[in-house]
Tab-separated table of C-alpha atoms in Angstrom:
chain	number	residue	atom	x	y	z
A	10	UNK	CA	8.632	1.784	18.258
A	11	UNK	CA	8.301	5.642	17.163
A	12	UNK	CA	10.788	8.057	16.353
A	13	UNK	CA	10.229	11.021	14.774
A	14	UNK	CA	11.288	9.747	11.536
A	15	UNK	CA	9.899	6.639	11.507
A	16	UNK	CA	7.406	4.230	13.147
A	17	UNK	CA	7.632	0.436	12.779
A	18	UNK	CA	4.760	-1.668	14.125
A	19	UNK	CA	3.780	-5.405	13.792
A	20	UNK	CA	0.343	-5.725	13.213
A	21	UNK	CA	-2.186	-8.569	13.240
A	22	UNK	CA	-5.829	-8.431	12.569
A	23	UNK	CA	-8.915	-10.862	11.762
A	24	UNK	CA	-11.632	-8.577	10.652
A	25	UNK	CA	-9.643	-5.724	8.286
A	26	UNK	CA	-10.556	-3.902	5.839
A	27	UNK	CA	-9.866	-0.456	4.479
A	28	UNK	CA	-12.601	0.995	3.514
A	29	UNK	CA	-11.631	4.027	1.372
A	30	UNK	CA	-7.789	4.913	-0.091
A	31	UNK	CA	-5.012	6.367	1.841
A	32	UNK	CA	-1.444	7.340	1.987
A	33	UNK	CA	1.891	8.852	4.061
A	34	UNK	CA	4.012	10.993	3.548
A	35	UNK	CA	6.662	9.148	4.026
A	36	UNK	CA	7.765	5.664	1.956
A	37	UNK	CA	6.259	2.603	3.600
A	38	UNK	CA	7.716	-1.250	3.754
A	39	UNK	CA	5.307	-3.881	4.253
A	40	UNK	CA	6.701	-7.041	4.802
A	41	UNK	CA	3.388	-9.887	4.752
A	42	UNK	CA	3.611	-12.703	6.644
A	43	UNK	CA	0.218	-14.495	6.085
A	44	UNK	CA	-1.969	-15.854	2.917
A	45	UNK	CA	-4.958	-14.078	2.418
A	46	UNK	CA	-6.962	-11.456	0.408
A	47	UNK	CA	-6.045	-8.559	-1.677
A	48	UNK	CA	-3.433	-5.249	-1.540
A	49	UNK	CA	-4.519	-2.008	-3.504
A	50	UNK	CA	-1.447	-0.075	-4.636
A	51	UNK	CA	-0.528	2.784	-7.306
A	52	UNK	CA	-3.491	1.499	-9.615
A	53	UNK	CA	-3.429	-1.868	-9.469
A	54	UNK	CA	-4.541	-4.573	-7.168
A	55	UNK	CA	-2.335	-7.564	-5.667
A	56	UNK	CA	-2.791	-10.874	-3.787
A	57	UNK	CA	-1.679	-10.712	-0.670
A	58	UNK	CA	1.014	-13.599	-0.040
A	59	UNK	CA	3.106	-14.964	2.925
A	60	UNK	CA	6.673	-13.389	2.162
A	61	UNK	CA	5.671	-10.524	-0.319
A	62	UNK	CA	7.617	-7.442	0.303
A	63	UNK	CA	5.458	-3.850	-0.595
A	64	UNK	CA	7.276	-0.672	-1.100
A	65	UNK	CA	5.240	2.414	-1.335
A	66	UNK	CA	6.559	5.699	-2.714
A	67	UNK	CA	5.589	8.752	-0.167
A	68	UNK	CA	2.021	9.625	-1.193
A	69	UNK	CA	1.244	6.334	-3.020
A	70	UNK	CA	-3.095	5.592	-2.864
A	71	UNK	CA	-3.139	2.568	-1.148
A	72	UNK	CA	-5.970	-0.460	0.576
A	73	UNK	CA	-5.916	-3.881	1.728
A	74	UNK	CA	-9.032	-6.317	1.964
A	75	UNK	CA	-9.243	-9.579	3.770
A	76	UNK	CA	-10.222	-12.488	1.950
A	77	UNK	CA	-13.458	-14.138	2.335
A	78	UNK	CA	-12.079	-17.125	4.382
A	79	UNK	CA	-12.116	-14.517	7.249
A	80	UNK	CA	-8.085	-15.102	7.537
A	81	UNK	CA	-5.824	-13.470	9.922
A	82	UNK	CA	-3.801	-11.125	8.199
A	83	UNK	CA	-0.328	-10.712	9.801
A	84	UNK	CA	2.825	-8.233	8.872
A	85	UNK	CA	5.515	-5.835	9.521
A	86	UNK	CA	5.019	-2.088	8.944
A	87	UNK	CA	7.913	0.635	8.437
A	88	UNK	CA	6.964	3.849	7.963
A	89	UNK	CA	10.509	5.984	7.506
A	90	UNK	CA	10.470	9.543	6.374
A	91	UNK	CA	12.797	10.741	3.496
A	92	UNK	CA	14.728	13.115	5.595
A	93	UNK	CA	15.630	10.391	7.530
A	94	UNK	CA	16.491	8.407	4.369
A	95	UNK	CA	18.665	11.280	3.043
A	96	UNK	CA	20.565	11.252	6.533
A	97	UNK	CA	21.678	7.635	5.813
A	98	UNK	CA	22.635	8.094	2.855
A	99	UNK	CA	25.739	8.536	0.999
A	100	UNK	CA	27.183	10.038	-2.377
A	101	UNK	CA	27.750	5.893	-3.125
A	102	UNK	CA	24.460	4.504	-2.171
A	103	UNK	CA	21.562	6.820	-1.636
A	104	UNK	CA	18.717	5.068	-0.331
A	105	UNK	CA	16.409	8.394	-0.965
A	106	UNK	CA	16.847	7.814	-4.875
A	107	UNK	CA	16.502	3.898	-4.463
A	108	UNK	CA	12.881	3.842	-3.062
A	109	UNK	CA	12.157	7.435	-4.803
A	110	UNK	CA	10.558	5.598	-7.642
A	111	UNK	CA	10.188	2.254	-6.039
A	112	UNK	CA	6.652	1.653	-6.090
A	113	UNK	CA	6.739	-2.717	-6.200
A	114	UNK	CA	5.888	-5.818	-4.930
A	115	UNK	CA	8.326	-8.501	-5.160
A	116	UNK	CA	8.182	-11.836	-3.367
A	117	UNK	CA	11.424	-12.427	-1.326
A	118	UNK	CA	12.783	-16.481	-0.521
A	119	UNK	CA	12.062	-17.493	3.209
A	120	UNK	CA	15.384	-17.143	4.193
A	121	UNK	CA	15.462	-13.505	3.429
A	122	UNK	CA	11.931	-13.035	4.474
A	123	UNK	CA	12.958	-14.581	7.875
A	124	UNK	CA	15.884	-12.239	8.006
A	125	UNK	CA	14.122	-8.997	7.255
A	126	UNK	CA	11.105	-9.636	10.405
A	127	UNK	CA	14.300	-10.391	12.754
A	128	UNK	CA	15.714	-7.043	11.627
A	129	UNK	CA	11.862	-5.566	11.827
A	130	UNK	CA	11.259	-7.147	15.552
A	131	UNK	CA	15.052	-6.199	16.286
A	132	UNK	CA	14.329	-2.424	15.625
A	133	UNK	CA	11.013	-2.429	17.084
A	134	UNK	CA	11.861	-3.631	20.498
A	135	UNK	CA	12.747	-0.177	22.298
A	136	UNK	CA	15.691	0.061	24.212
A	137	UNK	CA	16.167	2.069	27.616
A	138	UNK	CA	18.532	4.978	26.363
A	139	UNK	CA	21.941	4.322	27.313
A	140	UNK	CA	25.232	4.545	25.558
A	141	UNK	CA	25.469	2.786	22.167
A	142	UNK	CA	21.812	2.290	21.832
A	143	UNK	CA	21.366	4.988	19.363
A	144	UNK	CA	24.067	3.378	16.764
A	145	UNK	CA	22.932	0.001	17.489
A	146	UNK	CA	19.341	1.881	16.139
A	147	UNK	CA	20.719	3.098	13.229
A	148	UNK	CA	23.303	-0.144	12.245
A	149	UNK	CA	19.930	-2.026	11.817
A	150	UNK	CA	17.915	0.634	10.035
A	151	UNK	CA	21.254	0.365	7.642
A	152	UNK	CA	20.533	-3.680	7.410
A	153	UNK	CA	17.323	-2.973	6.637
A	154	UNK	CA	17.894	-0.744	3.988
A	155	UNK	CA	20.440	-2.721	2.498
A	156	UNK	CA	18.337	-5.522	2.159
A	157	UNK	CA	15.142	-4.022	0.607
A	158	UNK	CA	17.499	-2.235	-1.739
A	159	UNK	CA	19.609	-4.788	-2.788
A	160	UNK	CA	16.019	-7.486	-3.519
A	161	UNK	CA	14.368	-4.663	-4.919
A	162	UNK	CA	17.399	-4.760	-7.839
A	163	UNK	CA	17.636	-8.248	-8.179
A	164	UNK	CA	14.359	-9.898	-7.475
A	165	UNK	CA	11.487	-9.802	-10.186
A	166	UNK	CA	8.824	-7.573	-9.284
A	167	UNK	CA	5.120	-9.051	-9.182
A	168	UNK	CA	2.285	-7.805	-11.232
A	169	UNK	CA	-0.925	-6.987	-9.945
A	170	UNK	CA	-4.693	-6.201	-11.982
A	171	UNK	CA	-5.480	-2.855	-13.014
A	172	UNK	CA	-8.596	-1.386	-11.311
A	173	UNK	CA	-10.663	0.413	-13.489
A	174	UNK	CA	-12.305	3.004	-11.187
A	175	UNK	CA	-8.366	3.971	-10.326
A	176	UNK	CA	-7.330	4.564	-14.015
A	177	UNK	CA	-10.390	6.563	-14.928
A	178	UNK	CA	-9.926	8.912	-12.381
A	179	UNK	CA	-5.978	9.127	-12.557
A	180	UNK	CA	-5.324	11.734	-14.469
A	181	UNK	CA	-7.539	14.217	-11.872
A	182	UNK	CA	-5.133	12.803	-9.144
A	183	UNK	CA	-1.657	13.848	-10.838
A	184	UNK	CA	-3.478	17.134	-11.835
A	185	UNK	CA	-4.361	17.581	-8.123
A	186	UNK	CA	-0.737	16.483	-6.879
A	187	UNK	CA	0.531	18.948	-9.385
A	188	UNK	CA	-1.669	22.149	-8.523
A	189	UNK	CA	-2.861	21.236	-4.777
A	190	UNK	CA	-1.364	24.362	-3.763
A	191	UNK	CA	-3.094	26.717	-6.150
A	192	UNK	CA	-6.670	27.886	-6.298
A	193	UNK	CA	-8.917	24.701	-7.202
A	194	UNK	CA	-12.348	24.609	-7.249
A	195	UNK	CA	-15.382	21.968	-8.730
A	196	UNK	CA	-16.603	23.853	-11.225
A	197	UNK	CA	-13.047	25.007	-12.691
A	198	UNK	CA	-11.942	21.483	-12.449
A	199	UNK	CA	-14.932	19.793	-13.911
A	200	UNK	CA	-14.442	22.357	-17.132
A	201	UNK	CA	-11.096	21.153	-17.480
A	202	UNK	CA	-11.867	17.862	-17.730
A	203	UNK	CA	-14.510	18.648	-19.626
A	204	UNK	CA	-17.021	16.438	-17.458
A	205	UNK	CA	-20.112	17.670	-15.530
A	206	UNK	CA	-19.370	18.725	-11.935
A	207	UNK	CA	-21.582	15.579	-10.644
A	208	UNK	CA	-19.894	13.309	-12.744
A	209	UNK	CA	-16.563	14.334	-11.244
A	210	UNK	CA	-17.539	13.979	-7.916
A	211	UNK	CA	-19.226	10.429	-8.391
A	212	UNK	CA	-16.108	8.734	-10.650
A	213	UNK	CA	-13.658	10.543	-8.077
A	214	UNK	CA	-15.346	8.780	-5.015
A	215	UNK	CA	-16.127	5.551	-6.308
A	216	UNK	CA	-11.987	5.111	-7.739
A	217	UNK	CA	-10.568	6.956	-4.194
A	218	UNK	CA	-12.888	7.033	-1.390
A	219	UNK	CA	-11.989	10.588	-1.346
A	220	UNK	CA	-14.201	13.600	-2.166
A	221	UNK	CA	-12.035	15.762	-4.288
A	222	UNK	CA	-11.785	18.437	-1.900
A	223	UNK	CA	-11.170	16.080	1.042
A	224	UNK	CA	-8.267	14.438	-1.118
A	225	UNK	CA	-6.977	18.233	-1.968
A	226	UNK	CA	-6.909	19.063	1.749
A	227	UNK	CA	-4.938	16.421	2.380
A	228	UNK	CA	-1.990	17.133	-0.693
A	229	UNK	CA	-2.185	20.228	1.371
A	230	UNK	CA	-1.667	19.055	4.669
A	231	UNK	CA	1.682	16.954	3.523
A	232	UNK	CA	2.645	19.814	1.476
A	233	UNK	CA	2.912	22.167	4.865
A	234	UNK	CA	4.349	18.784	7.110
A	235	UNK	CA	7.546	19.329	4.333
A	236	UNK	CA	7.759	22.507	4.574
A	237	UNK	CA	7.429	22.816	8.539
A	238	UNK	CA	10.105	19.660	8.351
A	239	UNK	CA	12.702	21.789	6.378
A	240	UNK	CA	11.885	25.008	8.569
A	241	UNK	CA	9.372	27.627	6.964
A	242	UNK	CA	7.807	29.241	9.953
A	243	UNK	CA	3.641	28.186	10.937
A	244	UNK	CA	2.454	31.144	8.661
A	245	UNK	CA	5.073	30.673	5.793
A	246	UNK	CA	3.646	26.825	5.818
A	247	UNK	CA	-0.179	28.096	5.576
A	248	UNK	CA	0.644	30.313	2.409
A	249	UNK	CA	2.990	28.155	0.637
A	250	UNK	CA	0.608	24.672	0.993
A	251	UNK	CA	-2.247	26.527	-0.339
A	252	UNK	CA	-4.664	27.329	2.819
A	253	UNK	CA	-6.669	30.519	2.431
A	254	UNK	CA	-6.637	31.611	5.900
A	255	UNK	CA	-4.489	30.879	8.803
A	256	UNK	CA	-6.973	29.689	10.897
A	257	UNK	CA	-8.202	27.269	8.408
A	258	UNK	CA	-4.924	26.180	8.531
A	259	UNK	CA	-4.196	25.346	11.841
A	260	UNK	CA	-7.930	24.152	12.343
A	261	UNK	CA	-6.985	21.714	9.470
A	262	UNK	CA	-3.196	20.415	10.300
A	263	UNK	CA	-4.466	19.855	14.288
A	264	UNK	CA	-7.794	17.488	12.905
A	265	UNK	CA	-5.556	15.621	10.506
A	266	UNK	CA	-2.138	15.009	11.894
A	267	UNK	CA	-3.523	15.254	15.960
A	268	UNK	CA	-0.993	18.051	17.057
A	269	UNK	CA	-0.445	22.002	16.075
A	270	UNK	CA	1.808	22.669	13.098
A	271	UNK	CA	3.978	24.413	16.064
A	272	UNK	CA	4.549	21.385	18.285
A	273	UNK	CA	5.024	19.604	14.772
A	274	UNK	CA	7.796	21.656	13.517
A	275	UNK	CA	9.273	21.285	17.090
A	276	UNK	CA	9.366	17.692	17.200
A	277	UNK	CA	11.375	17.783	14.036
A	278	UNK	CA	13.627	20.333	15.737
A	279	UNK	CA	14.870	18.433	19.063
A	280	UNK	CA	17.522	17.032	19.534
């Protein structure tokens, strides 16, 4: 089911494998439901176990990779937006600051890893419009919440292996997060990591997948999403996310996110 704050999917594959990194701009739960092969996430890599509960901050680098045994790899996707988080919160328990900083892994009991893919299935089942259905929506996004938040304080988080390629090329990512919507290019960037331009590009690809300017295009793309979401006008969003021209702009958001930057910002402004 899709809203337009969050999607939640169930998804079940044989032959996976994500090739390069990637993120959302929203936080993600995974809940797994199979044995098998590895998750990539926020520099270090994880098995990927039956009943392991993922929660990625908005933006997080992340990859999975089957395992060799060719394995079917089976789980519960919720991709929820932070508006929407900030909506169900209150001044007592605000679930935007609980999965701000929330990166983890943590590996819930059956029974409450049987609870939380009823609560998944329950929301993802789409109900014909009608009165009630709406609250009945949001009573078990509130369940959901409540659960993740509450094992996320009291269940020991797993550690994962650090990936080399990641950490060498982590402090270009926070200094790209950081300035994405300022002037950036190779050659000023390579002298201020005082590396050679080629070097860059090669230590940036191999630890992201990304080219550097492919990466900074997308910190720009989320960066106008936000700002369409809290109301800056199509143009206002070009300047602010760092675009050069306006036609770049719009060339740019309709490639990556599949509709204009007007239809997005209406989408977010129904209803």
């Amino acid at each position: 089911m899709e809203s337009r704050d969050y999607i939640i999917q169930y998804k079940q594959d044989d032959q996976w494998r994500m090739h390069r990194l990637h993120y959302h701009e929203g936080i993600e739960l995974m809940l797994v439901l199979t044995d098998g092969g590895d998750f990539f996430m926020d520099q270090k890599m994880y098995p990927l176990k039956k009943n392991t509960l993922f929660i990625l901050n908005a933006n997080t680098l992340h990859r999975d990779e089957n395992g060799a045994d060719g394995s079917v790899f089976k789980r519960y996707v919720l991709h929820i937006l932070p508006s929407l988080l900030e909506q169900l919160s209150t001044p007592q328990t605000d679930f935007a600051e609980a999965l701000k900083n929330s990166g983890a892994c943590v590996l819930l009991n059956e029974e409450d890893s049987k609870r939380l893919a009823r609560l998944f299935e329950k929301l993802r089942i789409s109900m014909p419009p009608s009165f009630g259905t709406d609250i009945l929506e949001r009573i078990t996004l509130y369940e959901i919440l409540l659960l993740v938040c509450s094992r996320i304080r009291s269940t020991k988080k797993e550690h994962g292996t650090s990936n080399q390629d990641y950490n060498r090329v982590q402090p270009i990512l926070d200094y790209l997060r950081k300035n994405c919507t300022e002037h950036l290019s190779l050659d000023e960037l390579a002298d201020h990591f005082m590396l050679s331009k080629h070097y860059l590009c090669h230590i940036f690809k191999k630890g992201t997948g990304f080219s550097v300017m492919e990466y900074v295009i997308q910190l720009r793309i989320i960066t106008a999403q936000q700002l369409l979401r809290q109301g800056a006008n199509v143009q206002e969003a070009s300047e602010k996310s760092g675009f050069q021209t306006y036609s770049h702009f719009i060339r740019t958001f309709n490639s990556y996110v599949g509709v204009s930057p007007k239809k997005y910002a209406k989408l977010y402004r129904q209803g």
